[in-house]
Coordinates of C-alpha atoms in Angstrom, one line a residue:
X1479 CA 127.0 129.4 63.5
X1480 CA 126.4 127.8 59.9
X1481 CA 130.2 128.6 59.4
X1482 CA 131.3 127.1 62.3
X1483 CA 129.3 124.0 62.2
X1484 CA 130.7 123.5 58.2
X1485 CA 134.2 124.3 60.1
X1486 CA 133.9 121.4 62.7
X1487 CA 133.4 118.9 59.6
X1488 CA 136.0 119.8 57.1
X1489 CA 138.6 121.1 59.6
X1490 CA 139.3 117.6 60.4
X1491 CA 139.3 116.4 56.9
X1492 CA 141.6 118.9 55.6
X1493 CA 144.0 118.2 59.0
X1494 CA 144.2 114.9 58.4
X1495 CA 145.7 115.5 54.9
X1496 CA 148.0 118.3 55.9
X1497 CA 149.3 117.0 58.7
X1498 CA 150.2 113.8 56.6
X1499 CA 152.4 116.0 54.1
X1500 CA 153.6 117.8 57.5
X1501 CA 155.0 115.1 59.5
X1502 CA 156.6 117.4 62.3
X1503 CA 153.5 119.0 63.3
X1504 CA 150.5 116.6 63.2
X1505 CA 149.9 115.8 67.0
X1506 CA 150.1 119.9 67.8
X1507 CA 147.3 120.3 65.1
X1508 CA 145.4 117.5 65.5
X1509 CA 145.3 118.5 69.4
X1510 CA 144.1 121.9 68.2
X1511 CA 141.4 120.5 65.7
X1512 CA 140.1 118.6 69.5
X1513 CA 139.9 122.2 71.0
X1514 CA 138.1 123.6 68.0
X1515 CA 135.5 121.2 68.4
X1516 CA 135.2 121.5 71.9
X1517 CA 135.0 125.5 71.8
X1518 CA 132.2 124.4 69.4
X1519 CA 130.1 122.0 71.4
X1520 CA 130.2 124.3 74.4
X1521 CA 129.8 127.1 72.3
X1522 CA 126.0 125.2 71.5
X1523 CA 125.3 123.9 74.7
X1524 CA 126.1 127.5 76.7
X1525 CA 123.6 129.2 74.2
X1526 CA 121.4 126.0 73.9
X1527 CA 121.7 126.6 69.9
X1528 CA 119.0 124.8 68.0
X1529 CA 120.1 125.1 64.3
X1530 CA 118.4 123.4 61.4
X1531 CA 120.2 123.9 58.1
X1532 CA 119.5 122.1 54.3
X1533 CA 122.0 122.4 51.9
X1534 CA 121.8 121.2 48.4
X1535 CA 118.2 120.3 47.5
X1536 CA 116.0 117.4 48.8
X1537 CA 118.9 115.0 47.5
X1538 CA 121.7 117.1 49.2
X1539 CA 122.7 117.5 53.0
X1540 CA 120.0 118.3 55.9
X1541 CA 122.3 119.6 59.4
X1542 CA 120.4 119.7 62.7
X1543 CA 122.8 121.2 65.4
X1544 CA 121.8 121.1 68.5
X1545 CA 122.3 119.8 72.8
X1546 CA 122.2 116.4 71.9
X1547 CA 124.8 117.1 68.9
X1548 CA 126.8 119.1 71.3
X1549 CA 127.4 116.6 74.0
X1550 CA 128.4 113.9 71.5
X1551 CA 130.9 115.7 70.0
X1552 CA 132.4 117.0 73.1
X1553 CA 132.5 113.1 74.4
X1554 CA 134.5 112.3 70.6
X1555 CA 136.7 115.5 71.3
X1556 CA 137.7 114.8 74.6
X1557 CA 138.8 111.1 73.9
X1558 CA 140.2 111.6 70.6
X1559 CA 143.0 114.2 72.8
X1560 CA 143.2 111.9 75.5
X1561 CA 144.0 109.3 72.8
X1562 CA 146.3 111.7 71.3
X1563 CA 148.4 113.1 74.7
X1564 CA 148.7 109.3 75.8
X1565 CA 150.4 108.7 72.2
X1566 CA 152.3 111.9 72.3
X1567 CA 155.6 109.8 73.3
X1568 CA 155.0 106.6 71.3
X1569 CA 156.2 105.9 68.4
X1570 CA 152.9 106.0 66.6
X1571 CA 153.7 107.4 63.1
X1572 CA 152.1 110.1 61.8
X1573 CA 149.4 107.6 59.1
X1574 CA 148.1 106.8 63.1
X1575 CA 147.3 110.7 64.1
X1576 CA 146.0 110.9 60.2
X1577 CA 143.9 108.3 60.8
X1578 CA 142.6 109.4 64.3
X1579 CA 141.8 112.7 63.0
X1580 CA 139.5 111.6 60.0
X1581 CA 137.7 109.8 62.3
X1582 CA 137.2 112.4 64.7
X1583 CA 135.9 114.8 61.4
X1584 CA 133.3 111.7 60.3
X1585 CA 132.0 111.3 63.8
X1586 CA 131.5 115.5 64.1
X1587 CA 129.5 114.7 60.6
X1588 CA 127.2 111.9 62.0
X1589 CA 126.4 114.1 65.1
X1590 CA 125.0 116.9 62.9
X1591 CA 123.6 115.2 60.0
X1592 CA 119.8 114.8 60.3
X1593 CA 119.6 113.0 56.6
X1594 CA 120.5 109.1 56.1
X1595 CA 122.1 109.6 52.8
X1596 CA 124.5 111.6 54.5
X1597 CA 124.8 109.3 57.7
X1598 CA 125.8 106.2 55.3
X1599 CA 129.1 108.8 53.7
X1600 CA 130.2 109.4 57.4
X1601 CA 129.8 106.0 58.5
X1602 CA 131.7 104.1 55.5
X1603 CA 134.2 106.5 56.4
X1604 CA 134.0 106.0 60.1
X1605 CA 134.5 102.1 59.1
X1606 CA 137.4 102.4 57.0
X1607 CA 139.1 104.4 59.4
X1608 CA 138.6 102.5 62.8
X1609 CA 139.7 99.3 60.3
X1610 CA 142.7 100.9 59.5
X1611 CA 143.3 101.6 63.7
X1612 CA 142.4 97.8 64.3
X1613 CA 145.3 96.8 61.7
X1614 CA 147.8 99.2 62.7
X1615 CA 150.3 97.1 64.6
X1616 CA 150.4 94.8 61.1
X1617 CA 149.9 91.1 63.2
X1618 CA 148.2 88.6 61.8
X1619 CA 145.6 88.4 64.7
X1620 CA 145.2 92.3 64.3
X1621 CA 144.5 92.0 60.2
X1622 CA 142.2 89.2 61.0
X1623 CA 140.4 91.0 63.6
X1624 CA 140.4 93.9 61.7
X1625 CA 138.8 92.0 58.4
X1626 CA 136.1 90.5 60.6
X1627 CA 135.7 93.8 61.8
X1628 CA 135.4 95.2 58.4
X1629 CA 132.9 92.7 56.6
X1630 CA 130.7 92.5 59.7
X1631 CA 130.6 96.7 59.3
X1632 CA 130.2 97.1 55.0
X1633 CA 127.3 94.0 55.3
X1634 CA 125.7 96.0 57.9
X1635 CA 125.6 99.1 55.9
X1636 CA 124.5 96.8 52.7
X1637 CA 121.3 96.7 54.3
X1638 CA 121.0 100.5 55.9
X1639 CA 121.7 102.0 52.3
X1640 CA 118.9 99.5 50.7
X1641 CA 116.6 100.7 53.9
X1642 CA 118.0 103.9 53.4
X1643 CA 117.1 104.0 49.1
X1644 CA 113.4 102.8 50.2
X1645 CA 112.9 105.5 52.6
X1646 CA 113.9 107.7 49.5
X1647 CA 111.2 106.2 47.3
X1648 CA 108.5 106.7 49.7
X1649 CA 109.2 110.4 50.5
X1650 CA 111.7 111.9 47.7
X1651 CA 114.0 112.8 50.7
X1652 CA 116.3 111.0 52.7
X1653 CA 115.8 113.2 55.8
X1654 CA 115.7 111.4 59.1
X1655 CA 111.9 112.7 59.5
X1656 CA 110.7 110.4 56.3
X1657 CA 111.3 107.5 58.1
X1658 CA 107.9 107.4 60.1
X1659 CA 106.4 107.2 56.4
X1660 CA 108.2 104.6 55.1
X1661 CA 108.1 101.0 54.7
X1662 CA 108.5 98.1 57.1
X1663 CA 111.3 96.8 55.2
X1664 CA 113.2 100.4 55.0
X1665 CA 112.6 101.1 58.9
X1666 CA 114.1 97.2 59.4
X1667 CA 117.0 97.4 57.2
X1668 CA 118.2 101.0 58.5
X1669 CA 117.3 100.0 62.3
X1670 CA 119.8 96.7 61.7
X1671 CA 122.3 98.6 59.9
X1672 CA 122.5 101.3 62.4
X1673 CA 122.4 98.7 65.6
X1674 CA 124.7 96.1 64.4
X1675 CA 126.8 99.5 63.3
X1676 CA 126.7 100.6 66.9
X1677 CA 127.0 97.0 68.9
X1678 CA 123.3 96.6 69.7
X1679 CA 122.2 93.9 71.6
X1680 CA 122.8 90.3 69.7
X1681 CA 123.9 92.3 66.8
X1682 CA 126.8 93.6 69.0
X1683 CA 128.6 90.3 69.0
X1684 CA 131.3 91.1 66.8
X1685 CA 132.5 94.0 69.5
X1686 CA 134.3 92.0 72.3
X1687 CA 136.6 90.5 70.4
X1688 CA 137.6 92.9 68.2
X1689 CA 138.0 95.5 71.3
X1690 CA 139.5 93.3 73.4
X1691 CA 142.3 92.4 70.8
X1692 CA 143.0 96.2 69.5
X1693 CA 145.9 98.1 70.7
X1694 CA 144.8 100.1 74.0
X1695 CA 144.3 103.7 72.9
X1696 CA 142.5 102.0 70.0
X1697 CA 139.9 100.1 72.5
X1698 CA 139.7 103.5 74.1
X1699 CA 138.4 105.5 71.1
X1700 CA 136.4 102.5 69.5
X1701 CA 134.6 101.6 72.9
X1702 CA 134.3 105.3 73.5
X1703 CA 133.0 107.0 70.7
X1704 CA 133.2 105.1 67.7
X1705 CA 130.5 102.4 68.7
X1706 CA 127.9 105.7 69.6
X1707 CA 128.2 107.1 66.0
X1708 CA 126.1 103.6 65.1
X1709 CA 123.6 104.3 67.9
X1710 CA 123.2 108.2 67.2
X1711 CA 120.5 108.0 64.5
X1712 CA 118.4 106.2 66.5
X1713 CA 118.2 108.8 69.3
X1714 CA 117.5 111.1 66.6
X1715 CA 114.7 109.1 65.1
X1716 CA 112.9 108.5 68.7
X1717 CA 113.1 112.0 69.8
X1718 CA 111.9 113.2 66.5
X1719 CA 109.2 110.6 65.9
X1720 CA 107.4 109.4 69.2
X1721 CA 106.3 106.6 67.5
X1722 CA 109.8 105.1 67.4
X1723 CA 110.2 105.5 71.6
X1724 CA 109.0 102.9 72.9
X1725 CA 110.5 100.7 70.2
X1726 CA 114.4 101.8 70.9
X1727 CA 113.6 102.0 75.1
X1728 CA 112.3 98.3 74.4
X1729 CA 116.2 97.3 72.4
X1730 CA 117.8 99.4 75.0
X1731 CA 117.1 97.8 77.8
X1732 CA 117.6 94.2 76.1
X1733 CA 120.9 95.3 75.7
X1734 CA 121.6 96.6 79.1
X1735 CA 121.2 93.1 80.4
X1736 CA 122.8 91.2 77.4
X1737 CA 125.8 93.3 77.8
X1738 CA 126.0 92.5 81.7
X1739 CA 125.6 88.4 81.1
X1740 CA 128.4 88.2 78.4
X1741 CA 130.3 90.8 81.3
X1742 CA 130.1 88.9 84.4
X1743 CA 131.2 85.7 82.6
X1744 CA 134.0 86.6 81.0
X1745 CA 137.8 86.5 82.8
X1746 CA 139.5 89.2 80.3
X1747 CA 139.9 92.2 81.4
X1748 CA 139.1 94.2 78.2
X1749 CA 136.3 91.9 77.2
X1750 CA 135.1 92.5 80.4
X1751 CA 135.0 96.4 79.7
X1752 CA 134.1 96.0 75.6
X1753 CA 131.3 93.7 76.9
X1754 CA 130.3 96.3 79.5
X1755 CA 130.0 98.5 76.4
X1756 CA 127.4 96.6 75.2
X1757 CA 125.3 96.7 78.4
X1758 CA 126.5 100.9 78.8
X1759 CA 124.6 101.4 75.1
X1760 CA 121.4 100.4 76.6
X1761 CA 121.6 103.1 78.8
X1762 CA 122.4 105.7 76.0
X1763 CA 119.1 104.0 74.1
X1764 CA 116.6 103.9 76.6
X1765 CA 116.5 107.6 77.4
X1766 CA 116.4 109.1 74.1
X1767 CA 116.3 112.8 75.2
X1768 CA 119.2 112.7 77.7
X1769 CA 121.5 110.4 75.8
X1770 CA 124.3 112.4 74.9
X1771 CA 124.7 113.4 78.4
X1772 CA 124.9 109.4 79.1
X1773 CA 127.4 109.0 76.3
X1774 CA 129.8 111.6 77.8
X1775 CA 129.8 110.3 81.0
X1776 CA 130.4 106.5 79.3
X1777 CA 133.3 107.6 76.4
X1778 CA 134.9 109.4 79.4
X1779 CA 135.0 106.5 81.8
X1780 CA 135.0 103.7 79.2
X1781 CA 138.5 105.5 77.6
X1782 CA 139.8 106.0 80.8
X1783 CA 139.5 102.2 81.6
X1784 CA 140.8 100.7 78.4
X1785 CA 144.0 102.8 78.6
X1786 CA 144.8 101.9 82.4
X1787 CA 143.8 98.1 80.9
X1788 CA 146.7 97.9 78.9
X1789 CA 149.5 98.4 81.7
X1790 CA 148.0 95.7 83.6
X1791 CA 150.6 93.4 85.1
X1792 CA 147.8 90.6 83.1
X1793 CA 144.4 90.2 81.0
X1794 CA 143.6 88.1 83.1
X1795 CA 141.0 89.1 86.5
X1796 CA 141.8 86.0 88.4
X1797 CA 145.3 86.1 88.0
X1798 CA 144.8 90.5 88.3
X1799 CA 143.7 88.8 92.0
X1800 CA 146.9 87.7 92.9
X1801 CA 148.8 90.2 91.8
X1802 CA 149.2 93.9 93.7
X1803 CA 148.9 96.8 91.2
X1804 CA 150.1 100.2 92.5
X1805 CA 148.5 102.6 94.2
X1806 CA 148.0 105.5 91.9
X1807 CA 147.2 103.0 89.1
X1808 CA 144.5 101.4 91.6
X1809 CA 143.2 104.9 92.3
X1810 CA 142.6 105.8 88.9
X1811 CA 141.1 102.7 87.5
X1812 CA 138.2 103.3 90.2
X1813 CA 137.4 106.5 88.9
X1814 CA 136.4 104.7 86.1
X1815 CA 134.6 101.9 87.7
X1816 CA 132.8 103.8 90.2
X1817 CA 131.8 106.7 87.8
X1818 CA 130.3 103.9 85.4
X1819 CA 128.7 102.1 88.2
X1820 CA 126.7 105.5 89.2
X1821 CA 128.8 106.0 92.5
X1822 CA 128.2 109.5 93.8
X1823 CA 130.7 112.7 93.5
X1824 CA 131.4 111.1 89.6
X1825 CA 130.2 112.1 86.5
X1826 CA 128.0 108.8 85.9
X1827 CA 126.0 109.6 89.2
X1828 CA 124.9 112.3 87.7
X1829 CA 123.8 110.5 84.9
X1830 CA 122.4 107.6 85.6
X1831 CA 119.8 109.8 87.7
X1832 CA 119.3 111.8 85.0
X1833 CA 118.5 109.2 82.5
X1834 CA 116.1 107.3 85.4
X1835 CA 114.6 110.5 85.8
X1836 CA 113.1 110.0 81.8
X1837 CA 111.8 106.5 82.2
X1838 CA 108.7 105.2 83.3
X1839 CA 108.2 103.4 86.8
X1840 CA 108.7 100.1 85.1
X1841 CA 111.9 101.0 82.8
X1842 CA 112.9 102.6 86.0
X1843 CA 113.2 99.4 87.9
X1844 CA 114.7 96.9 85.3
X1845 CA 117.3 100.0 84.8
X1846 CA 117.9 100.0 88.8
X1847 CA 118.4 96.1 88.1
X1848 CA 120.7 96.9 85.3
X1849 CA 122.9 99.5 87.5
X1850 CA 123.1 96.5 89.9
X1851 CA 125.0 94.4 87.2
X1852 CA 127.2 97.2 86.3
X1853 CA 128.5 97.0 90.0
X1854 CA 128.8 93.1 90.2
X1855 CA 130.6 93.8 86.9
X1856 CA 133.4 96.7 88.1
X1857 CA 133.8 95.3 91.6
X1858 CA 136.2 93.0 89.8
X1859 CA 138.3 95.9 88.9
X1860 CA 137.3 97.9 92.4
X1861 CA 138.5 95.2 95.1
X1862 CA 141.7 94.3 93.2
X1863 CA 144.8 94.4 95.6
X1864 CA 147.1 97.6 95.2
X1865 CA 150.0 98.3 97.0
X1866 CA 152.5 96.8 94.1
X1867 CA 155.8 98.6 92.7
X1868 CA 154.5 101.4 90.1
X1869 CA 156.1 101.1 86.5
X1870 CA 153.4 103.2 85.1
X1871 CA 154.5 104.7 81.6
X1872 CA 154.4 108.4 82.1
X1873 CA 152.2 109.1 79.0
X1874 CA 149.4 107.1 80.4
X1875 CA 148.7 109.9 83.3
X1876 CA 149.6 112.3 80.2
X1877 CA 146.2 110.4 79.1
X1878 CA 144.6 110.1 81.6
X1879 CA 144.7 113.7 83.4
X1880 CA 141.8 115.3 81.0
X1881 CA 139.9 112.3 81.8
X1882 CA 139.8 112.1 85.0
X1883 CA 139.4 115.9 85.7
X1884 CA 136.2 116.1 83.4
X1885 CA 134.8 112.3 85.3
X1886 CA 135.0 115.1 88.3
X1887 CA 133.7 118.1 87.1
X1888 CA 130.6 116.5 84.5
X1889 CA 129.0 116.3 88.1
X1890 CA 128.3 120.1 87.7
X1891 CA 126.7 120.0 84.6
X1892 CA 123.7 118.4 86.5
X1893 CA 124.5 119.1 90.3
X1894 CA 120.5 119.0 91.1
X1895 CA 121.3 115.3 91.2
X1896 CA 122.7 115.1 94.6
X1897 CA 119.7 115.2 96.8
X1898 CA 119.4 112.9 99.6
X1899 CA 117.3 110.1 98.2
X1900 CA 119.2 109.9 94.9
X1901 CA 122.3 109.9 97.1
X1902 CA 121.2 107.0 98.6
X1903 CA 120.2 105.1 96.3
X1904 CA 123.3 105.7 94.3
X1905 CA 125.4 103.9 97.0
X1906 CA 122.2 101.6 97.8
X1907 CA 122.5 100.1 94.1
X1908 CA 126.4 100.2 94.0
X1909 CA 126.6 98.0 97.5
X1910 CA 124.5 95.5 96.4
X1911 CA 126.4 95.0 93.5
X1912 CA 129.4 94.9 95.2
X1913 CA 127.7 92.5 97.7
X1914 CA 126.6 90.0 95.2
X1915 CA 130.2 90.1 93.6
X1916 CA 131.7 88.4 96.7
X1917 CA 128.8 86.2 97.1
X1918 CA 129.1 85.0 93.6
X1919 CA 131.8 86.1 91.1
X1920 CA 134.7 86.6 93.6
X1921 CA 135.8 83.1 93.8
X1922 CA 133.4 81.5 91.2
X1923 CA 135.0 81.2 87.6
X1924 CA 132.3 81.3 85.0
X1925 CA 133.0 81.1 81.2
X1926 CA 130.4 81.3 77.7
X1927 CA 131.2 80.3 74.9
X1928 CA 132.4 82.4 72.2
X1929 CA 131.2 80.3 69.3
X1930 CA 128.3 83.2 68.7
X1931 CA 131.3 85.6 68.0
X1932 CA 132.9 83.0 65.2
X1933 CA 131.7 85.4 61.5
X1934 CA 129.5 82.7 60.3
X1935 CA 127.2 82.6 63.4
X1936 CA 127.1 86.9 63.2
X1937 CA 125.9 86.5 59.4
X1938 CA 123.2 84.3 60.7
X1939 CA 122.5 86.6 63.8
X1940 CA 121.9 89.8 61.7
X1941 CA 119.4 87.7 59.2
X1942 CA 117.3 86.7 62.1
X1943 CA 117.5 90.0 63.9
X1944 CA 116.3 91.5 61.0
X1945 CA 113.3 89.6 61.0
X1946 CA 112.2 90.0 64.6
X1947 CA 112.7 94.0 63.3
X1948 CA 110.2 93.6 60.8
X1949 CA 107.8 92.1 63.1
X1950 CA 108.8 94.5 65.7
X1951 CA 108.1 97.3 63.1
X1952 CA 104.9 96.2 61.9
X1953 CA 103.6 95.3 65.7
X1954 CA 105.1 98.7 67.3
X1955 CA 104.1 101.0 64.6
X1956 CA 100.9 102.8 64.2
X1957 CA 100.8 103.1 60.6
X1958 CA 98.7 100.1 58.9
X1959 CA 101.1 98.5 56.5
X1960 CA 98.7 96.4 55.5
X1961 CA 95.8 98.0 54.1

């Protein structure tokens, strides 16, 4: 198992370079680099492997493989191949599949790595990656985005490095588990890092503009994996210090509803789904244990939906209104919707109950108001007329096929879900949604305004946000900081 967990790190890596002096054959191998890793994350889950592993010395790499590893990187390997087939017949060149499977290698590292030393190398590398994706197409609104993209990222991990060197100091060890023992300032810094890093609440205001204005498969892979790479630490840290818990369920469901607001008022179609993000990460946060079982069911909707998005006759949902899509494309964009709205037979029925299941009676409710949102959110894409003429590019389906056939089949994974009362609620929520979106949105056209996206106002955002984490920090923590 040590072998094999080394493998699903540096296979990647060493593809990415091969495949970039062997033109001719890099999407069969990065496609085969996906199926390693997903052999490898079922491999863990089947056998419910719980593997611990230091290498090096205090200074050197701590591994901690386990479920929660296991789902997260069988929710990057699946949407880094759908990403890959729906490329297939582009004319991406082969510096895009080079890039694409780097990433895929630094995300497998961040989903094992239990030490924040080791976390920051993965992460600058997941940055300059996914900046290199943004800028692909070589615009001038793609290079800007993609700079804005980049500064926002290296500032963030300014501050998680200097948190990260503090937690150091305190415990001669950057392992994740030194954390509870370290300063306020260390637990701030690393918590802003790793949230602004992941899209977190107000420090996720950099993410709907630059997902919305990224190529499609681009969105697809950013909104559904990249963003979780930020937020995975943070599950690690609450499940592995209690005292953390109520702390991260606090920021996740802030950001449930924050993502919903800036959601429901927006009119374009992939800010609507990158803002959705936002609200989806909240979810992941506030149940901890169950998490990466969230995240899979989110990357594999969330991907699924920002490649249908870019074959849309427009951006825009009021004009979407007017205009008939066709049938099969209709069909398929629901499967998305309703699987992220909770809608039983899909995947994200399954687990949104699960992730209810973990919360207390009062998280349960503002999440039940949360799901709610979610609905009045996709019944914009839901109730959109269909019956248009179908000029579908073939290698969307290509795509979308291992997408939508997992949506279907993640139901398994937890089929104790379906009992009557769940059942019921699941459509309960969903139709109130739904309700409320007629009531309200369908006609009503309600804009913000983006001037909390514009770089300066971010810069501000992450100062203040990291002194409300201090506070939060010193009043959430049981450890006297002050004695």
């Amino acid at each position: 198992m040590t072998n094999l967990t080394i493998i699903s790190i540096l296979l990647p890596l060493f593809i990415g370079f091969l495949v970039y002096l062997l033109p001719k054959i890099d999407k069969i191998f990065c496609l085969l680099t996906v199926l390693f890793s997903i052999f490898y994350a079922s491999y863990i889950i089947i056998n419910n492997v719980d593997l611990s592993l230091q290498l090096l010395d205090n200074f050197g790499v701590q591994l901690l493989v386990n479920n929660l590893s296991a789902y997260f990187i069988i929710t990057n390997a699946l949407v880094t191949g759908a990403v890959i087939l729906y490329s297939w017949k582009t004319k991406k060149k082969t510096f895009f599949y080079t890039l694409l499977i780097i990433l895929h290698g630094s995300m497998n590292a961040v989903f094992i790595s239990a030490d924040f030393l080791s976390v920051y190398v993965a992460l600058e590398v997941i940055g300059i990656s996914a900046f290199l994706l943004v800028v692909y197409p070589r615009t001038d609104r793609s290079i800007w985005v993609g700079l804005r993209y980049l500064f926002t990222s290296n500032i963030a991990m300014l501050f998680y490095l200097i948190g990260a060197i503090l937690v150091y100091k305190s415990n001669q060890s950057f392992a994740f588990t030194g954390l509870i023992n370290s300063t306020p300032e260390a637990i701030a810094l690393i918590f802003l890092g790793l949230l602004t890093k992941g899209g977190i609440f107000i420090s996720g205001l950099w993410l709907p503009l630059t997902h919305a204005e990224s190529q499609s498969p681009v969105s697809a892979i950013l909104s559904g994996v990249v963003v979780k790479a930020g937020i995975f630490p943070l599950l690690r840290c609450a499940i592995m210090m209690n005292d953390f818990d109520s702390l991260i369920h606090a920021v996740g469901i802030a950001t449930a509803f924050f993502g919903i607001t800036y959601a429901l008022f927006s009119q374009d179609t992939k800010r609507i789904l990158a803002s959705s993000t936002v609200s989806q990460l909240g979810w992941i946060l506030v149940a901890p244990e169950v998490g990466g079982f969230y995240a899979l069911a989110h990357g594999l909707a969330k991907a699924n939906l920002f490649m249908i998005s870019g074959v849309l006759p427009s951006r825009n949902i009021q004009e979407l209104q007017n205009r008939a899509i066709s049938t099969r494309l209709w069909l398929a964009l629901s499967v998305g919707s309703l699987s992220i709205c909770g809608f039983p037979l899909f995947y994200g029925f399954a687990a949104k109950t699960l992730a209810l299941k973990n919360l207390s009676s009062i998280e349960e409710l503002l999440m039940n108001i949360s799901a709610v949102g979610t609905a009045m959110i996709y019944a914009k894409f839901i109730f959109l007329p269909r019956g248009g003429i179908d000029k579908t590019p073939s290698n969307l389906w290509w795509g979308l096929a291992p997408l939508i056939v997992a949506i279907f089949a993640g139901n398994f994974l937890y089929i104790s879900a379906y009992t009557p009362l769940n059942v019921i609620k699941g459509l309960g929520l969903s139709a109130i949604g739904f309700l409320l979106h007629f009531l309200i949105f369908k006609k009503a056209v309600f804009t913000l305004s983006r001037y909390f996206e514009e770089l300066e106002q971010i810069m501000g955002v992450m100062i203040l946000m990291l002194v409300v984490l201090f506070w939060m920090v010193v009043a959430w923590s049981p450890v006297s900081f002050f004695v």
